[in-house]
JSON list of C-alpha atoms in Angstrom, two decimals:
[
{"chain": "A", "resi": 1, "resn": "UNK", "atom": "CA", "xyz": [110.47, 174.06, 120.29]},
{"chain": "A", "resi": 2, "resn": "UNK", "atom": "CA", "xyz": [109.05, 173.71, 123.79]},
{"chain": "A", "resi": 3, "resn": "UNK", "atom": "CA", "xyz": [107.95, 176.63, 125.91]},
{"chain": "A", "resi": 4, "resn": "UNK", "atom": "CA", "xyz": [110.89, 175.96, 128.24]},
{"chain": "A", "resi": 5, "resn": "UNK", "atom": "CA", "xyz": [113.31, 176.14, 125.34]},
{"chain": "A", "resi": 6, "resn": "UNK", "atom": "CA", "xyz": [111.68, 179.32, 124.06]},
{"chain": "A", "resi": 7, "resn": "UNK", "atom": "CA", "xyz": [112.03, 181.02, 127.45]},
{"chain": "A", "resi": 8, "resn": "UNK", "atom": "CA", "xyz": [115.64, 179.94, 127.65]},
{"chain": "A", "resi": 9, "resn": "UNK", "atom": "CA", "xyz": [116.42, 181.47, 124.21]},
{"chain": "A", "resi": 10, "resn": "UNK", "atom": "CA", "xyz": [114.57, 184.69, 125.16]},
{"chain": "A", "resi": 11, "resn": "UNK", "atom": "CA", "xyz": [116.54, 184.84, 128.42]},
{"chain": "A", "resi": 12, "resn": "UNK", "atom": "CA", "xyz": [119.88, 184.49, 126.63]},
{"chain": "A", "resi": 13, "resn": "UNK", "atom": "CA", "xyz": [118.87, 187.13, 124.10]},
{"chain": "A", "resi": 14, "resn": "UNK", "atom": "CA", "xyz": [117.89, 189.54, 126.87]},
{"chain": "A", "resi": 15, "resn": "UNK", "atom": "CA", "xyz": [121.18, 188.93, 128.70]},
{"chain": "A", "resi": 16, "resn": "UNK", "atom": "CA", "xyz": [123.05, 189.44, 125.44]},
{"chain": "A", "resi": 17, "resn": "UNK", "atom": "CA", "xyz": [121.23, 192.73, 124.76]},
{"chain": "A", "resi": 18, "resn": "UNK", "atom": "CA", "xyz": [121.94, 193.97, 128.30]},
{"chain": "A", "resi": 19, "resn": "UNK", "atom": "CA", "xyz": [125.56, 193.00, 128.00]},
{"chain": "A", "resi": 20, "resn": "UNK", "atom": "CA", "xyz": [125.84, 194.83, 124.67]},
{"chain": "A", "resi": 21, "resn": "UNK", "atom": "CA", "xyz": [124.23, 197.98, 126.13]},
{"chain": "A", "resi": 22, "resn": "UNK", "atom": "CA", "xyz": [126.57, 197.86, 129.13]},
{"chain": "A", "resi": 23, "resn": "UNK", "atom": "CA", "xyz": [129.65, 197.60, 126.92]},
{"chain": "A", "resi": 24, "resn": "UNK", "atom": "CA", "xyz": [128.52, 200.31, 124.51]},
{"chain": "A", "resi": 25, "resn": "UNK", "atom": "CA", "xyz": [127.72, 202.70, 127.37]},
{"chain": "A", "resi": 26, "resn": "UNK", "atom": "CA", "xyz": [131.20, 202.18, 128.73]},
{"chain": "A", "resi": 27, "resn": "UNK", "atom": "CA", "xyz": [132.71, 202.54, 125.21]},
{"chain": "A", "resi": 28, "resn": "UNK", "atom": "CA", "xyz": [130.99, 205.90, 124.62]},
{"chain": "A", "resi": 29, "resn": "UNK", "atom": "CA", "xyz": [132.12, 207.22, 127.98]},
{"chain": "A", "resi": 30, "resn": "UNK", "atom": "CA", "xyz": [135.66, 206.03, 127.47]},
{"chain": "A", "resi": 31, "resn": "UNK", "atom": "CA", "xyz": [135.89, 207.42, 123.95]},
{"chain": "A", "resi": 32, "resn": "UNK", "atom": "CA", "xyz": [134.76, 210.86, 125.14]},
{"chain": "A", "resi": 33, "resn": "UNK", "atom": "CA", "xyz": [137.73, 210.85, 127.50]},
{"chain": "A", "resi": 34, "resn": "UNK", "atom": "CA", "xyz": [140.43, 209.00, 125.57]},
{"chain": "A", "resi": 35, "resn": "UNK", "atom": "CA", "xyz": [139.31, 209.23, 121.97]},
{"chain": "A", "resi": 36, "resn": "UNK", "atom": "CA", "xyz": [137.40, 206.93, 119.68]},
{"chain": "A", "resi": 37, "resn": "UNK", "atom": "CA", "xyz": [140.50, 206.10, 117.68]},
{"chain": "A", "resi": 38, "resn": "UNK", "atom": "CA", "xyz": [142.18, 204.73, 120.79]},
{"chain": "A", "resi": 39, "resn": "UNK", "atom": "CA", "xyz": [139.18, 202.60, 121.71]},
{"chain": "A", "resi": 40, "resn": "UNK", "atom": "CA", "xyz": [140.37, 199.01, 121.69]},
{"chain": "A", "resi": 41, "resn": "UNK", "atom": "CA", "xyz": [138.78, 195.74, 122.75]},
{"chain": "A", "resi": 42, "resn": "UNK", "atom": "CA", "xyz": [141.45, 195.32, 125.41]},
{"chain": "A", "resi": 43, "resn": "UNK", "atom": "CA", "xyz": [141.08, 198.80, 126.86]},
{"chain": "A", "resi": 44, "resn": "UNK", "atom": "CA", "xyz": [137.32, 198.53, 126.85]},
{"chain": "A", "resi": 45, "resn": "UNK", "atom": "CA", "xyz": [137.37, 195.10, 128.49]},
{"chain": "A", "resi": 46, "resn": "UNK", "atom": "CA", "xyz": [139.25, 196.63, 131.40]},
{"chain": "A", "resi": 47, "resn": "UNK", "atom": "CA", "xyz": [136.97, 199.68, 131.69]},
{"chain": "A", "resi": 48, "resn": "UNK", "atom": "CA", "xyz": [133.72, 197.68, 131.42]},
{"chain": "A", "resi": 49, "resn": "UNK", "atom": "CA", "xyz": [134.94, 194.72, 133.50]},
{"chain": "A", "resi": 50, "resn": "UNK", "atom": "CA", "xyz": [134.13, 192.34, 130.60]},
{"chain": "A", "resi": 51, "resn": "UNK", "atom": "CA", "xyz": [136.38, 189.71, 129.02]},
{"chain": "A", "resi": 52, "resn": "UNK", "atom": "CA", "xyz": [138.13, 190.46, 125.74]},
{"chain": "A", "resi": 53, "resn": "UNK", "atom": "CA", "xyz": [136.59, 187.42, 124.22]},
{"chain": "A", "resi": 54, "resn": "UNK", "atom": "CA", "xyz": [133.13, 188.57, 125.27]},
{"chain": "A", "resi": 55, "resn": "UNK", "atom": "CA", "xyz": [133.63, 191.92, 123.52]},
{"chain": "A", "resi": 56, "resn": "UNK", "atom": "CA", "xyz": [135.11, 190.24, 120.45]},
{"chain": "A", "resi": 57, "resn": "UNK", "atom": "CA", "xyz": [132.10, 187.97, 120.23]},
{"chain": "A", "resi": 58, "resn": "UNK", "atom": "CA", "xyz": [129.73, 190.96, 120.43]},
{"chain": "A", "resi": 59, "resn": "UNK", "atom": "CA", "xyz": [131.48, 193.21, 117.87]},
{"chain": "A", "resi": 60, "resn": "UNK", "atom": "CA", "xyz": [134.04, 191.19, 115.97]},
{"chain": "A", "resi": 61, "resn": "UNK", "atom": "CA", "xyz": [136.49, 194.02, 115.19]},
{"chain": "A", "resi": 62, "resn": "UNK", "atom": "CA", "xyz": [137.68, 197.34, 116.43]},
{"chain": "A", "resi": 63, "resn": "UNK", "atom": "CA", "xyz": [135.97, 199.15, 113.54]},
{"chain": "A", "resi": 64, "resn": "UNK", "atom": "CA", "xyz": [132.63, 197.43, 114.24]},
{"chain": "A", "resi": 65, "resn": "UNK", "atom": "CA", "xyz": [132.99, 198.38, 117.88]},
{"chain": "A", "resi": 66, "resn": "UNK", "atom": "CA", "xyz": [133.65, 202.02, 116.96]},
{"chain": "A", "resi": 67, "resn": "UNK", "atom": "CA", "xyz": [130.61, 202.14, 114.59]},
{"chain": "A", "resi": 68, "resn": "UNK", "atom": "CA", "xyz": [128.37, 200.56, 117.27]},
{"chain": "A", "resi": 69, "resn": "UNK", "atom": "CA", "xyz": [129.62, 203.09, 119.79]},
{"chain": "A", "resi": 70, "resn": "UNK", "atom": "CA", "xyz": [128.67, 205.96, 117.48]},
{"chain": "A", "resi": 71, "resn": "UNK", "atom": "CA", "xyz": [125.15, 204.56, 117.21]},
{"chain": "A", "resi": 72, "resn": "UNK", "atom": "CA", "xyz": [124.90, 204.25, 121.02]},
{"chain": "A", "resi": 73, "resn": "UNK", "atom": "CA", "xyz": [126.24, 207.76, 121.53]},
{"chain": "A", "resi": 74, "resn": "UNK", "atom": "CA", "xyz": [123.72, 209.10, 118.99]},
{"chain": "A", "resi": 75, "resn": "UNK", "atom": "CA", "xyz": [120.91, 207.48, 120.89]},
{"chain": "A", "resi": 76, "resn": "UNK", "atom": "CA", "xyz": [122.10, 209.09, 124.12]},
{"chain": "A", "resi": 77, "resn": "UNK", "atom": "CA", "xyz": [122.45, 212.47, 122.47]},
{"chain": "A", "resi": 78, "resn": "UNK", "atom": "CA", "xyz": [118.97, 212.22, 120.96]},
{"chain": "A", "resi": 79, "resn": "UNK", "atom": "CA", "xyz": [117.39, 211.21, 124.28]},
{"chain": "A", "resi": 80, "resn": "UNK", "atom": "CA", "xyz": [119.21, 214.02, 126.13]},
{"chain": "A", "resi": 81, "resn": "UNK", "atom": "CA", "xyz": [119.07, 216.93, 123.69]},
{"chain": "A", "resi": 82, "resn": "UNK", "atom": "CA", "xyz": [116.47, 216.43, 120.95]},
{"chain": "A", "resi": 83, "resn": "UNK", "atom": "CA", "xyz": [113.62, 214.53, 122.64]},
{"chain": "A", "resi": 84, "resn": "UNK", "atom": "CA", "xyz": [113.23, 216.97, 125.61]},
{"chain": "A", "resi": 85, "resn": "UNK", "atom": "CA", "xyz": [113.08, 219.93, 123.20]},
{"chain": "A", "resi": 86, "resn": "UNK", "atom": "CA", "xyz": [110.23, 218.38, 121.26]},
{"chain": "A", "resi": 87, "resn": "UNK", "atom": "CA", "xyz": [107.79, 219.27, 124.06]},
{"chain": "A", "resi": 88, "resn": "UNK", "atom": "CA", "xyz": [107.96, 222.80, 122.56]},
{"chain": "A", "resi": 89, "resn": "UNK", "atom": "CA", "xyz": [106.18, 223.68, 119.33]},
{"chain": "A", "resi": 90, "resn": "UNK", "atom": "CA", "xyz": [108.18, 223.97, 116.09]},
{"chain": "A", "resi": 91, "resn": "UNK", "atom": "CA", "xyz": [109.73, 227.38, 115.59]},
{"chain": "A", "resi": 92, "resn": "UNK", "atom": "CA", "xyz": [111.64, 229.69, 117.84]},
{"chain": "A", "resi": 93, "resn": "UNK", "atom": "CA", "xyz": [110.45, 227.98, 121.03]},
{"chain": "A", "resi": 94, "resn": "UNK", "atom": "CA", "xyz": [111.83, 224.61, 119.93]},
{"chain": "A", "resi": 95, "resn": "UNK", "atom": "CA", "xyz": [115.02, 226.18, 118.58]},
{"chain": "A", "resi": 96, "resn": "UNK", "atom": "CA", "xyz": [115.56, 227.90, 121.97]},
{"chain": "A", "resi": 97, "resn": "UNK", "atom": "CA", "xyz": [114.83, 224.67, 123.81]},
{"chain": "A", "resi": 98, "resn": "UNK", "atom": "CA", "xyz": [117.44, 222.85, 121.66]},
{"chain": "A", "resi": 99, "resn": "UNK", "atom": "CA", "xyz": [120.05, 225.47, 122.45]},
{"chain": "A", "resi": 100, "resn": "UNK", "atom": "CA", "xyz": [119.21, 225.21, 126.14]},
{"chain": "A", "resi": 101, "resn": "UNK", "atom": "CA", "xyz": [119.45, 221.45, 126.20]},
{"chain": "A", "resi": 102, "resn": "UNK", "atom": "CA", "xyz": [122.64, 221.23, 124.13]},
{"chain": "A", "resi": 103, "resn": "UNK", "atom": "CA", "xyz": [124.47, 223.52, 126.56]},
{"chain": "A", "resi": 104, "resn": "UNK", "atom": "CA", "xyz": [123.27, 221.39, 129.45]},
{"chain": "A", "resi": 105, "resn": "UNK", "atom": "CA", "xyz": [124.38, 218.28, 127.54]},
{"chain": "A", "resi": 106, "resn": "UNK", "atom": "CA", "xyz": [127.96, 219.45, 127.75]},
{"chain": "A", "resi": 107, "resn": "UNK", "atom": "CA", "xyz": [127.75, 221.07, 131.17]},
{"chain": "A", "resi": 108, "resn": "UNK", "atom": "CA", "xyz": [126.11, 218.09, 132.86]},
{"chain": "A", "resi": 109, "resn": "UNK", "atom": "CA", "xyz": [128.70, 215.75, 131.34]},
{"chain": "A", "resi": 110, "resn": "UNK", "atom": "CA", "xyz": [126.26, 213.42, 129.71]},
{"chain": "A", "resi": 111, "resn": "UNK", "atom": "CA", "xyz": [129.56, 212.02, 128.40]},
{"chain": "A", "resi": 112, "resn": "UNK", "atom": "CA", "xyz": [132.29, 212.42, 130.99]},
{"chain": "A", "resi": 113, "resn": "UNK", "atom": "CA", "xyz": [134.69, 214.00, 128.49]},
{"chain": "A", "resi": 114, "resn": "UNK", "atom": "CA", "xyz": [132.22, 216.59, 127.25]},
{"chain": "A", "resi": 115, "resn": "UNK", "atom": "CA", "xyz": [130.76, 216.10, 123.79]},
{"chain": "A", "resi": 116, "resn": "UNK", "atom": "CA", "xyz": [131.40, 212.61, 122.41]},
{"chain": "A", "resi": 117, "resn": "UNK", "atom": "CA", "xyz": [131.05, 213.81, 118.82]},
{"chain": "A", "resi": 118, "resn": "UNK", "atom": "CA", "xyz": [133.41, 216.74, 119.18]},
{"chain": "A", "resi": 119, "resn": "UNK", "atom": "CA", "xyz": [136.07, 214.50, 120.72]},
{"chain": "A", "resi": 120, "resn": "UNK", "atom": "CA", "xyz": [135.58, 211.77, 118.15]},
{"chain": "A", "resi": 121, "resn": "UNK", "atom": "CA", "xyz": [135.53, 214.13, 115.16]},
{"chain": "A", "resi": 122, "resn": "UNK", "atom": "CA", "xyz": [138.88, 215.48, 116.26]},
{"chain": "A", "resi": 123, "resn": "UNK", "atom": "CA", "xyz": [140.23, 211.93, 116.15]},
{"chain": "A", "resi": 124, "resn": "UNK", "atom": "CA", "xyz": [138.92, 211.07, 112.68]},
{"chain": "A", "resi": 125, "resn": "UNK", "atom": "CA", "xyz": [138.63, 214.34, 110.74]},
{"chain": "A", "resi": 126, "resn": "UNK", "atom": "CA", "xyz": [141.57, 213.40, 108.46]},
{"chain": "A", "resi": 127, "resn": "UNK", "atom": "CA", "xyz": [141.15, 209.62, 108.51]},
{"chain": "A", "resi": 128, "resn": "UNK", "atom": "CA", "xyz": [138.97, 208.44, 105.62]},
{"chain": "A", "resi": 129, "resn": "UNK", "atom": "CA", "xyz": [136.76, 205.43, 106.16]},
{"chain": "A", "resi": 130, "resn": "UNK", "atom": "CA", "xyz": [133.44, 204.18, 107.59]},
{"chain": "A", "resi": 131, "resn": "UNK", "atom": "CA", "xyz": [134.01, 205.63, 111.06]},
{"chain": "A", "resi": 132, "resn": "UNK", "atom": "CA", "xyz": [134.66, 209.10, 109.82]},
{"chain": "A", "resi": 133, "resn": "UNK", "atom": "CA", "xyz": [131.63, 208.84, 107.50]},
{"chain": "A", "resi": 134, "resn": "UNK", "atom": "CA", "xyz": [129.41, 207.77, 110.41]},
{"chain": "A", "resi": 135, "resn": "UNK", "atom": "CA", "xyz": [130.58, 210.72, 112.52]},
{"chain": "A", "resi": 136, "resn": "UNK", "atom": "CA", "xyz": [130.09, 213.16, 109.61]},
{"chain": "A", "resi": 137, "resn": "UNK", "atom": "CA", "xyz": [126.60, 211.84, 109.07]},
{"chain": "A", "resi": 138, "resn": "UNK", "atom": "CA", "xyz": [125.62, 212.40, 112.66]},
{"chain": "A", "resi": 139, "resn": "UNK", "atom": "CA", "xyz": [127.15, 215.92, 112.78]},
{"chain": "A", "resi": 140, "resn": "UNK", "atom": "CA", "xyz": [125.36, 216.86, 109.54]},
{"chain": "A", "resi": 141, "resn": "UNK", "atom": "CA", "xyz": [122.07, 215.41, 110.87]},
{"chain": "A", "resi": 142, "resn": "UNK", "atom": "CA", "xyz": [122.32, 217.60, 113.96]},
{"chain": "A", "resi": 143, "resn": "UNK", "atom": "CA", "xyz": [123.13, 220.70, 111.92]},
{"chain": "A", "resi": 144, "resn": "UNK", "atom": "CA", "xyz": [120.24, 219.86, 109.63]},
{"chain": "A", "resi": 145, "resn": "UNK", "atom": "CA", "xyz": [117.87, 219.57, 112.57]},
{"chain": "A", "resi": 146, "resn": "UNK", "atom": "CA", "xyz": [118.98, 222.97, 113.92]},
{"chain": "A", "resi": 147, "resn": "UNK", "atom": "CA", "xyz": [118.55, 224.49, 110.49]},
{"chain": "A", "resi": 148, "resn": "UNK", "atom": "CA", "xyz": [115.08, 222.93, 110.05]},
{"chain": "A", "resi": 149, "resn": "UNK", "atom": "CA", "xyz": [114.04, 224.33, 113.44]},
{"chain": "A", "resi": 150, "resn": "UNK", "atom": "CA", "xyz": [115.27, 227.77, 112.45]},
{"chain": "A", "resi": 151, "resn": "UNK", "atom": "CA", "xyz": [113.45, 227.38, 109.11]},
{"chain": "A", "resi": 152, "resn": "UNK", "atom": "CA", "xyz": [110.12, 226.76, 110.88]},
{"chain": "A", "resi": 153, "resn": "UNK", "atom": "CA", "xyz": [110.72, 229.93, 112.90]},
{"chain": "A", "resi": 154, "resn": "UNK", "atom": "CA", "xyz": [111.22, 231.90, 109.67]},
{"chain": "A", "resi": 155, "resn": "UNK", "atom": "CA", "xyz": [108.06, 230.51, 108.08]},
{"chain": "A", "resi": 156, "resn": "UNK", "atom": "CA", "xyz": [106.07, 231.42, 111.15]},
{"chain": "A", "resi": 157, "resn": "UNK", "atom": "CA", "xyz": [107.44, 234.99, 111.16]},
{"chain": "A", "resi": 158, "resn": "UNK", "atom": "CA", "xyz": [109.34, 234.48, 114.40]},
{"chain": "A", "resi": 159, "resn": "UNK", "atom": "CA", "xyz": [112.84, 235.25, 112.99]},
{"chain": "A", "resi": 160, "resn": "UNK", "atom": "CA", "xyz": [112.10, 237.93, 110.34]},
{"chain": "A", "resi": 161, "resn": "UNK", "atom": "CA", "xyz": [115.75, 238.85, 109.97]},
{"chain": "A", "resi": 162, "resn": "UNK", "atom": "CA", "xyz": [116.91, 235.38, 109.04]},
{"chain": "A", "resi": 163, "resn": "UNK", "atom": "CA", "xyz": [117.34, 234.51, 105.35]},
{"chain": "A", "resi": 164, "resn": "UNK", "atom": "CA", "xyz": [119.63, 231.47, 105.62]},
{"chain": "A", "resi": 165, "resn": "UNK", "atom": "CA", "xyz": [118.75, 228.92, 108.33]},
{"chain": "A", "resi": 166, "resn": "UNK", "atom": "CA", "xyz": [121.71, 226.73, 107.42]},
{"chain": "A", "resi": 167, "resn": "UNK", "atom": "CA", "xyz": [124.08, 229.63, 108.05]},
{"chain": "A", "resi": 168, "resn": "UNK", "atom": "CA", "xyz": [122.54, 230.16, 111.47]},
{"chain": "A", "resi": 169, "resn": "UNK", "atom": "CA", "xyz": [122.86, 226.51, 112.31]},
{"chain": "A", "resi": 170, "resn": "UNK", "atom": "CA", "xyz": [126.56, 226.71, 111.34]},
{"chain": "A", "resi": 171, "resn": "UNK", "atom": "CA", "xyz": [127.09, 229.73, 113.63]},
{"chain": "A", "resi": 172, "resn": "UNK", "atom": "CA", "xyz": [125.22, 228.14, 116.57]},
{"chain": "A", "resi": 173, "resn": "UNK", "atom": "CA", "xyz": [127.21, 224.95, 116.32]},
{"chain": "A", "resi": 174, "resn": "UNK", "atom": "CA", "xyz": [130.46, 226.94, 116.04]},
{"chain": "A", "resi": 175, "resn": "UNK", "atom": "CA", "xyz": [129.57, 228.55, 119.36]},
{"chain": "A", "resi": 176, "resn": "UNK", "atom": "CA", "xyz": [128.85, 225.16, 120.85]},
{"chain": "A", "resi": 177, "resn": "UNK", "atom": "CA", "xyz": [132.20, 223.70, 119.73]},
{"chain": "A", "resi": 178, "resn": "UNK", "atom": "CA", "xyz": [134.24, 226.52, 121.23]},
{"chain": "A", "resi": 179, "resn": "UNK", "atom": "CA", "xyz": [132.14, 226.45, 124.42]},
{"chain": "A", "resi": 180, "resn": "UNK", "atom": "CA", "xyz": [132.60, 222.70, 124.87]},
{"chain": "A", "resi": 181, "resn": "UNK", "atom": "CA", "xyz": [136.30, 222.82, 124.14]},
{"chain": "A", "resi": 182, "resn": "UNK", "atom": "CA", "xyz": [137.16, 225.61, 126.53]},
{"chain": "A", "resi": 183, "resn": "UNK", "atom": "CA", "xyz": [134.80, 224.46, 129.27]},
{"chain": "A", "resi": 184, "resn": "UNK", "atom": "CA", "xyz": [136.33, 220.98, 129.26]},
{"chain": "A", "resi": 185, "resn": "UNK", "atom": "CA", "xyz": [139.94, 222.21, 129.03]},
{"chain": "A", "resi": 186, "resn": "UNK", "atom": "CA", "xyz": [139.54, 224.85, 131.74]},
{"chain": "A", "resi": 187, "resn": "UNK", "atom": "CA", "xyz": [136.91, 222.95, 133.80]},
{"chain": "A", "resi": 188, "resn": "UNK", "atom": "CA", "xyz": [134.99, 226.22, 134.09]},
{"chain": "A", "resi": 189, "resn": "UNK", "atom": "CA", "xyz": [131.31, 227.05, 133.74]},
{"chain": "A", "resi": 190, "resn": "UNK", "atom": "CA", "xyz": [131.97, 230.54, 132.52]},
{"chain": "A", "resi": 191, "resn": "UNK", "atom": "CA", "xyz": [131.98, 229.37, 128.90]},
{"chain": "A", "resi": 192, "resn": "UNK", "atom": "CA", "xyz": [128.50, 227.93, 129.25]},
{"chain": "A", "resi": 193, "resn": "UNK", "atom": "CA", "xyz": [127.16, 231.27, 130.38]},
{"chain": "A", "resi": 194, "resn": "UNK", "atom": "CA", "xyz": [128.89, 233.00, 127.48]},
{"chain": "A", "resi": 195, "resn": "UNK", "atom": "CA", "xyz": [127.40, 230.54, 124.95]},
{"chain": "A", "resi": 196, "resn": "UNK", "atom": "CA", "xyz": [123.95, 231.10, 126.41]},
{"chain": "A", "resi": 197, "resn": "UNK", "atom": "CA", "xyz": [124.32, 234.89, 126.06]},
{"chain": "A", "resi": 198, "resn": "UNK", "atom": "CA", "xyz": [125.64, 234.43, 122.47]},
{"chain": "A", "resi": 199, "resn": "UNK", "atom": "CA", "xyz": [122.59, 232.34, 121.58]},
{"chain": "A", "resi": 200, "resn": "UNK", "atom": "CA", "xyz": [120.22, 234.88, 123.14]},
{"chain": "A", "resi": 201, "resn": "UNK", "atom": "CA", "xyz": [121.83, 237.79, 121.38]},
{"chain": "A", "resi": 202, "resn": "UNK", "atom": "CA", "xyz": [121.84, 236.07, 118.00]},
{"chain": "A", "resi": 203, "resn": "UNK", "atom": "CA", "xyz": [118.15, 235.22, 118.14]},
{"chain": "A", "resi": 204, "resn": "UNK", "atom": "CA", "xyz": [117.22, 238.75, 119.22]},
{"chain": "A", "resi": 205, "resn": "UNK", "atom": "CA", "xyz": [119.42, 240.23, 116.44]},
{"chain": "A", "resi": 206, "resn": "UNK", "atom": "CA", "xyz": [117.30, 238.23, 113.93]},
{"chain": "A", "resi": 207, "resn": "UNK", "atom": "CA", "xyz": [114.07, 239.68, 115.24]},
{"chain": "A", "resi": 208, "resn": "UNK", "atom": "CA", "xyz": [113.27, 236.93, 117.71]},
{"chain": "A", "resi": 209, "resn": "UNK", "atom": "CA", "xyz": [110.96, 237.71, 120.60]},
{"chain": "A", "resi": 210, "resn": "UNK", "atom": "CA", "xyz": [113.30, 238.81, 123.44]},
{"chain": "A", "resi": 211, "resn": "UNK", "atom": "CA", "xyz": [111.08, 237.20, 126.05]},
{"chain": "A", "resi": 212, "resn": "UNK", "atom": "CA", "xyz": [111.50, 233.78, 124.35]},
{"chain": "A", "resi": 213, "resn": "UNK", "atom": "CA", "xyz": [115.19, 234.26, 123.58]},
{"chain": "A", "resi": 214, "resn": "UNK", "atom": "CA", "xyz": [115.86, 235.24, 127.18]},
{"chain": "A", "resi": 215, "resn": "UNK", "atom": "CA", "xyz": [114.79, 231.76, 128.29]},
{"chain": "A", "resi": 216, "resn": "UNK", "atom": "CA", "xyz": [118.04, 230.27, 127.00]},
{"chain": "A", "resi": 217, "resn": "UNK", "atom": "CA", "xyz": [119.90, 232.23, 129.69]},
{"chain": "A", "resi": 218, "resn": "UNK", "atom": "CA", "xyz": [118.41, 230.12, 132.47]},
{"chain": "A", "resi": 219, "resn": "UNK", "atom": "CA", "xyz": [119.15, 226.38, 132.35]},
{"chain": "A", "resi": 220, "resn": "UNK", "atom": "CA", "xyz": [115.94, 224.44, 131.78]},
{"chain": "A", "resi": 221, "resn": "UNK", "atom": "CA", "xyz": [113.78, 227.52, 131.31]},
{"chain": "A", "resi": 222, "resn": "UNK", "atom": "CA", "xyz": [113.32, 227.07, 127.54]},
{"chain": "A", "resi": 223, "resn": "UNK", "atom": "CA", "xyz": [112.29, 223.49, 128.02]},
{"chain": "A", "resi": 224, "resn": "UNK", "atom": "CA", "xyz": [109.60, 224.53, 130.51]},
{"chain": "A", "resi": 225, "resn": "UNK", "atom": "CA", "xyz": [108.57, 227.91, 129.06]}
]
């Protein structure tokens, strides 16, 4: 292979990767608004201004497109919620930062329809198959990360009243789901403020330092503090 041929192949690969990212970004946004189950090659082609044949070449089938969209949405969620919180040390500071960033994730419409995973899970909760399994895996991974963060806080003596980190993660995510649902339906920020107060109060009730727990009340404060 000549150097010219190698550069040509690399260029095509780069264009293909960029096209795939563009389509998946549009797919995740569209699914958050209209549902992952309704995501079709034809509908996405219109939304992303790409030909149907181009999308079919990239993904092959509707199911493969849905699975790839979940992966892309997971990457966006991780970059928006988890990675920023990792600037804080493990324990209550990181847990508070995660709660801060996950409220902002919904409020800032990282996905235009609110939480991609909440919307998609509602579509697939009773439909067995690879797509439902992929969504369940991601939701369980997030819950596990919340529980692990709470567990570090327990080990460090920062939440002395907590004896079941997994139960706390369940409660925190339950608050998030109701917050996201009502905020999107009512197009109101009041539910975000209520969720932040609920998070603060729960951490304090478990013996968390009020000065740290209070940070979740102010958007961005727990990420900086």
